[in-house]
Amino acid sequence: MIPSSPMVRPLQEDDFQNWKTVWTDYLTFYETILEDIIYEMTFARLISPQNRSQNAMVASRGDELLGLVHFIFHPHNWKIEEVCYLQDLYVCQTVRRMGIGKSLIEAVYAEADRRNSPTVYWLTQDFNEQARYLYDKVAHLTPFIKYNR
């Protein structure tokens, strides 16, 4: 029997093909194409018990992945504890506005709390109104502007 409501859980080894499909949809939104080696290396890092920095959770219903979140713990010069960067968050188009994005963010918050990490932060495009509608409910907007090389 397939559960009716999505379950948030850690990414697992047998998720590769479904995870790749969902992450590709996310990357397409950001007009990004990656080589297969990046998918393979990233997935290996995300599921490796030896790599505690890079992490992933997925929302699933039965064998179907409905969304994902990737997050990275790293040192911070202004804090003793590591902080958590929520790098990728994506919910499949067909199941948006059902609370899955919020559940994935809350799963990251729970893991950050478990690791005594005082900060979870992320970036989004200023025109990503649908995502920002959620983010405004679960976090505080900061005044920082991102620069890149």
PDB file of C-alpha atoms in Angstrom:
ATOM      1  CA  MET A   1       0.000   0.000   0.000  1.00  0.00           C
ATOM      2  CA  ILE A   2       1.333   3.461  -0.935  1.00  0.00           C
ATOM      3  CA  PRO A   3       1.129   5.996   1.903  1.00  0.00           C
ATOM      4  CA  SER A   4      -1.193   8.912   1.134  1.00  0.00           C
ATOM      5  CA  SER A   5       0.945  11.656   2.644  1.00  0.00           C
ATOM      6  CA  PRO A   6       4.589  12.274   1.743  1.00  0.00           C
ATOM      7  CA  MET A   7       7.344  11.139   4.077  1.00  0.00           C
ATOM      8  CA  VAL A   8      10.551  13.119   4.562  1.00  0.00           C
ATOM      9  CA  ARG A   9      13.566  10.865   4.925  1.00  0.00           C
ATOM     10  CA  PRO A  10      17.314  10.760   4.233  1.00  0.00           C
ATOM     11  CA  LEU A  11      18.417  10.120   0.667  1.00  0.00           C
ATOM     12  CA  GLN A  12      19.170   6.406   0.120  1.00  0.00           C
ATOM     13  CA  GLU A  13      21.428   4.498  -2.240  1.00  0.00           C
ATOM     14  CA  ASP A  14      18.555   3.123  -4.326  1.00  0.00           C
ATOM     15  CA  ASP A  15      17.176   6.661  -4.904  1.00  0.00           C
ATOM     16  CA  PHE A  16      19.782   7.601  -7.511  1.00  0.00           C
ATOM     17  CA  GLN A  17      17.661   7.565 -10.669  1.00  0.00           C
ATOM     18  CA  ASN A  18      14.649   9.294  -9.079  1.00  0.00           C
ATOM     19  CA  TRP A  19      16.900  11.798  -7.291  1.00  0.00           C
ATOM     20  CA  LYS A  20      18.703  12.572 -10.550  1.00  0.00           C
ATOM     21  CA  THR A  21      15.367  13.261 -12.273  1.00  0.00           C
ATOM     22  CA  VAL A  22      14.171  15.609  -9.521  1.00  0.00           C
ATOM     23  CA  TRP A  23      17.535  17.394  -9.240  1.00  0.00           C
ATOM     24  CA  THR A  24      17.610  17.812 -13.028  1.00  0.00           C
ATOM     25  CA  ASP A  25      14.209  19.520 -12.834  1.00  0.00           C
ATOM     26  CA  TYR A  26      15.612  21.846 -10.160  1.00  0.00           C
ATOM     27  CA  LEU A  27      18.713  22.606 -12.222  1.00  0.00           C
ATOM     28  CA  THR A  28      16.580  23.259 -15.302  1.00  0.00           C
ATOM     29  CA  PHE A  29      14.711  25.938 -13.329  1.00  0.00           C
ATOM     30  CA  TYR A  30      18.098  27.617 -12.760  1.00  0.00           C
ATOM     31  CA  GLU A  31      19.094  27.088 -16.412  1.00  0.00           C
ATOM     32  CA  THR A  32      21.970  24.799 -15.382  1.00  0.00           C
ATOM     33  CA  ILE A  33      23.241  21.640 -17.032  1.00  0.00           C
ATOM     34  CA  LEU A  34      25.702  19.347 -15.267  1.00  0.00           C
ATOM     35  CA  GLU A  35      27.803  16.480 -16.569  1.00  0.00           C
ATOM     36  CA  ASP A  36      26.942  12.967 -15.410  1.00  0.00           C
ATOM     37  CA  ILE A  37      30.127  12.803 -13.325  1.00  0.00           C
ATOM     38  CA  ILE A  38      28.798  15.671 -11.170  1.00  0.00           C
ATOM     39  CA  TYR A  39      25.561  13.780 -10.526  1.00  0.00           C
ATOM     40  CA  GLU A  40      27.494  10.641  -9.622  1.00  0.00           C
ATOM     41  CA  MET A  41      30.010  12.387  -7.338  1.00  0.00           C
ATOM     42  CA  THR A  42      27.394  14.539  -5.637  1.00  0.00           C
ATOM     43  CA  PHE A  43      25.129  11.564  -4.997  1.00  0.00           C
ATOM     44  CA  ALA A  44      28.034   9.529  -3.605  1.00  0.00           C
ATOM     45  CA  ARG A  45      28.926  12.364  -1.236  1.00  0.00           C
ATOM     46  CA  LEU A  46      25.313  12.872  -0.153  1.00  0.00           C
ATOM     47  CA  ILE A  47      24.818   9.234   0.862  1.00  0.00           C
ATOM     48  CA  SER A  48      28.294   8.574   2.280  1.00  0.00           C
ATOM     49  CA  PRO A  49      28.275   8.013   6.053  1.00  0.00           C
ATOM     50  CA  GLN A  50      31.892   9.258   6.105  1.00  0.00           C
ATOM     51  CA  ASN A  51      30.924  12.632   4.626  1.00  0.00           C
ATOM     52  CA  ARG A  52      29.047  14.543   7.302  1.00  0.00           C
ATOM     53  CA  SER A  53      29.293  17.903   5.518  1.00  0.00           C
ATOM     54  CA  GLN A  54      27.042  17.277   2.509  1.00  0.00           C
ATOM     55  CA  ASN A  55      23.565  15.969   3.235  1.00  0.00           C
ATOM     56  CA  ALA A  56      20.236  15.335   1.551  1.00  0.00           C
ATOM     57  CA  MET A  57      16.657  14.627   2.514  1.00  0.00           C
ATOM     58  CA  VAL A  58      13.851  13.734   0.148  1.00  0.00           C
ATOM     59  CA  ALA A  59      10.095  13.800   0.279  1.00  0.00           C
ATOM     60  CA  SER A  60       8.695  10.536  -1.012  1.00  0.00           C
ATOM     61  CA  ARG A  61       5.401   8.775  -1.457  1.00  0.00           C
ATOM     62  CA  GLY A  62       6.005   5.104  -2.069  1.00  0.00           C
ATOM     63  CA  ASP A  63       8.798   4.859  -4.653  1.00  0.00           C
ATOM     64  CA  GLU A  64       8.127   8.357  -6.010  1.00  0.00           C
ATOM     65  CA  LEU A  65      10.354  11.289  -4.995  1.00  0.00           C
ATOM     66  CA  LEU A  66       8.332  14.491  -4.686  1.00  0.00           C
ATOM     67  CA  GLY A  67      11.080  16.856  -3.597  1.00  0.00           C
ATOM     68  CA  LEU A  68      14.590  17.198  -2.255  1.00  0.00           C
ATOM     69  CA  VAL A  69      16.780  19.359  -0.112  1.00  0.00           C
ATOM     70  CA  HIS A  70      20.592  19.437  -0.100  1.00  0.00           C
ATOM     71  CA  PHE A  71      22.370  21.064   2.829  1.00  0.00           C
ATOM     72  CA  ILE A  72      25.971  21.573   3.855  1.00  0.00           C
ATOM     73  CA  PHE A  73      27.458  21.997   7.334  1.00  0.00           C
ATOM     74  CA  HIS A  74      30.610  24.112   7.455  1.00  0.00           C
ATOM     75  CA  PRO A  75      32.775  26.076   9.897  1.00  0.00           C
ATOM     76  CA  HIS A  76      32.084  29.752  10.472  1.00  0.00           C
ATOM     77  CA  ASN A  77      34.662  32.250  11.693  1.00  0.00           C
ATOM     78  CA  TRP A  78      32.160  34.058  13.909  1.00  0.00           C
ATOM     79  CA  LYS A  79      30.809  30.958  15.658  1.00  0.00           C
ATOM     80  CA  ILE A  80      32.231  27.962  17.489  1.00  0.00           C
ATOM     81  CA  GLU A  81      29.614  25.641  16.005  1.00  0.00           C
ATOM     82  CA  GLU A  82      29.283  24.803  12.337  1.00  0.00           C
ATOM     83  CA  VAL A  83      26.511  26.542  10.392  1.00  0.00           C
ATOM     84  CA  CYS A  84      24.227  24.985   7.811  1.00  0.00           C
ATOM     85  CA  TYR A  85      23.856  26.164   4.226  1.00  0.00           C
ATOM     86  CA  LEU A  86      20.654  24.968   2.584  1.00  0.00           C
ATOM     87  CA  GLN A  87      21.923  24.766  -0.996  1.00  0.00           C
ATOM     88  CA  ASP A  88      19.115  23.203  -3.031  1.00  0.00           C
ATOM     89  CA  LEU A  89      15.402  22.924  -2.312  1.00  0.00           C
ATOM     90  CA  TYR A  90      12.951  21.651  -4.893  1.00  0.00           C
ATOM     91  CA  VAL A  91       9.409  20.326  -4.893  1.00  0.00           C
ATOM     92  CA  CYS A  92       7.973  18.782  -8.054  1.00  0.00           C
ATOM     93  CA  GLN A  93       5.486  21.012  -9.864  1.00  0.00           C
ATOM     94  CA  THR A  94       2.561  18.616  -9.464  1.00  0.00           C
ATOM     95  CA  VAL A  95       2.714  18.605  -5.653  1.00  0.00           C
ATOM     96  CA  ARG A  96       3.505  22.204  -4.815  1.00  0.00           C
ATOM     97  CA  ARG A  97       1.556  24.108  -2.161  1.00  0.00           C
ATOM     98  CA  MET A  98       0.995  20.914  -0.177  1.00  0.00           C
ATOM     99  CA  GLY A  99       3.505  21.701   2.586  1.00  0.00           C
ATOM    100  CA  ILE A 100       6.339  19.572   1.188  1.00  0.00           C
ATOM    101  CA  GLY A 101       8.813  22.465   0.886  1.00  0.00           C
ATOM    102  CA  LYS A 102       8.091  23.508   4.453  1.00  0.00           C
ATOM    103  CA  SER A 103       8.529  19.910   5.654  1.00  0.00           C
ATOM    104  CA  LEU A 104      11.900  19.661   3.902  1.00  0.00           C
ATOM    105  CA  ILE A 105      13.090  22.935   5.462  1.00  0.00           C
ATOM    106  CA  GLU A 106      11.892  21.767   8.881  1.00  0.00           C
ATOM    107  CA  ALA A 107      13.859  18.527   8.406  1.00  0.00           C
ATOM    108  CA  VAL A 108      16.997  20.613   7.819  1.00  0.00           C
ATOM    109  CA  TYR A 109      16.193  22.704  10.903  1.00  0.00           C
ATOM    110  CA  ALA A 110      15.822  19.489  12.935  1.00  0.00           C
ATOM    111  CA  GLU A 111      19.179  18.155  11.727  1.00  0.00           C
ATOM    112  CA  ALA A 112      20.832  21.516  12.460  1.00  0.00           C
ATOM    113  CA  ASP A 113      19.362  21.408  15.974  1.00  0.00           C
ATOM    114  CA  ARG A 114      20.554  17.833  16.425  1.00  0.00           C
ATOM    115  CA  ARG A 115      24.077  18.960  15.482  1.00  0.00           C
ATOM    116  CA  ASN A 116      23.878  22.094  17.648  1.00  0.00           C
ATOM    117  CA  SER A 117      24.204  24.313  14.587  1.00  0.00           C
ATOM    118  CA  PRO A 118      22.748  27.737  15.442  1.00  0.00           C
ATOM    119  CA  THR A 119      22.250  28.967  11.878  1.00  0.00           C
ATOM    120  CA  VAL A 120      20.565  27.662   8.731  1.00  0.00           C
ATOM    121  CA  TYR A 121      20.766  29.998   5.757  1.00  0.00           C
ATOM    122  CA  TRP A 122      20.126  29.961   2.021  1.00  0.00           C
ATOM    123  CA  LEU A 123      19.916  32.096  -1.093  1.00  0.00           C
ATOM    124  CA  THR A 124      17.184  32.515  -3.672  1.00  0.00           C
ATOM    125  CA  GLN A 125      16.545  34.725  -6.649  1.00  0.00           C
ATOM    126  CA  ASP A 126      14.730  37.934  -5.779  1.00  0.00           C
ATOM    127  CA  PHE A 127      12.044  37.197  -8.382  1.00  0.00           C
ATOM    128  CA  ASN A 128      11.359  33.638  -7.167  1.00  0.00           C
ATOM    129  CA  GLU A 129       8.063  34.747  -5.656  1.00  0.00           C
ATOM    130  CA  GLN A 130       6.583  31.303  -5.076  1.00  0.00           C
ATOM    131  CA  ALA A 131       9.572  30.154  -3.035  1.00  0.00           C
ATOM    132  CA  ARG A 132       9.876  33.468  -1.218  1.00  0.00           C
ATOM    133  CA  TYR A 133       6.252  33.217  -0.106  1.00  0.00           C
ATOM    134  CA  LEU A 134       7.237  30.082   1.822  1.00  0.00           C
ATOM    135  CA  TYR A 135      10.606  31.415   2.984  1.00  0.00           C
ATOM    136  CA  ASP A 136       8.979  34.502   4.488  1.00  0.00           C
ATOM    137  CA  LYS A 137       6.947  32.164   6.713  1.00  0.00           C
ATOM    138  CA  VAL A 138       9.796  29.956   7.946  1.00  0.00           C
ATOM    139  CA  ALA A 139      12.823  32.285   8.106  1.00  0.00           C
ATOM    140  CA  HIS A 140      13.956  35.900   8.323  1.00  0.00           C
ATOM    141  CA  LEU A 141      14.962  37.845   5.231  1.00  0.00           C
ATOM    142  CA  THR A 142      18.436  39.391   5.593  1.00  0.00           C
ATOM    143  CA  PRO A 143      19.769  42.504   3.858  1.00  0.00           C
ATOM    144  CA  PHE A 144      22.783  40.759   2.326  1.00  0.00           C
ATOM    145  CA  ILE A 145      23.563  40.911  -1.394  1.00  0.00           C
ATOM    146  CA  LYS A 146      25.484  38.088  -3.045  1.00  0.00           C
ATOM    147  CA  TYR A 147      28.591  38.684  -5.183  1.00  0.00           C
ATOM    148  CA  ASN A 148      30.225  35.998  -7.328  1.00  0.00           C
ATOM    149  CA  ARG A 149      33.434  35.584  -9.247  1.00  0.00           C
TER     150      ARG A 149
END
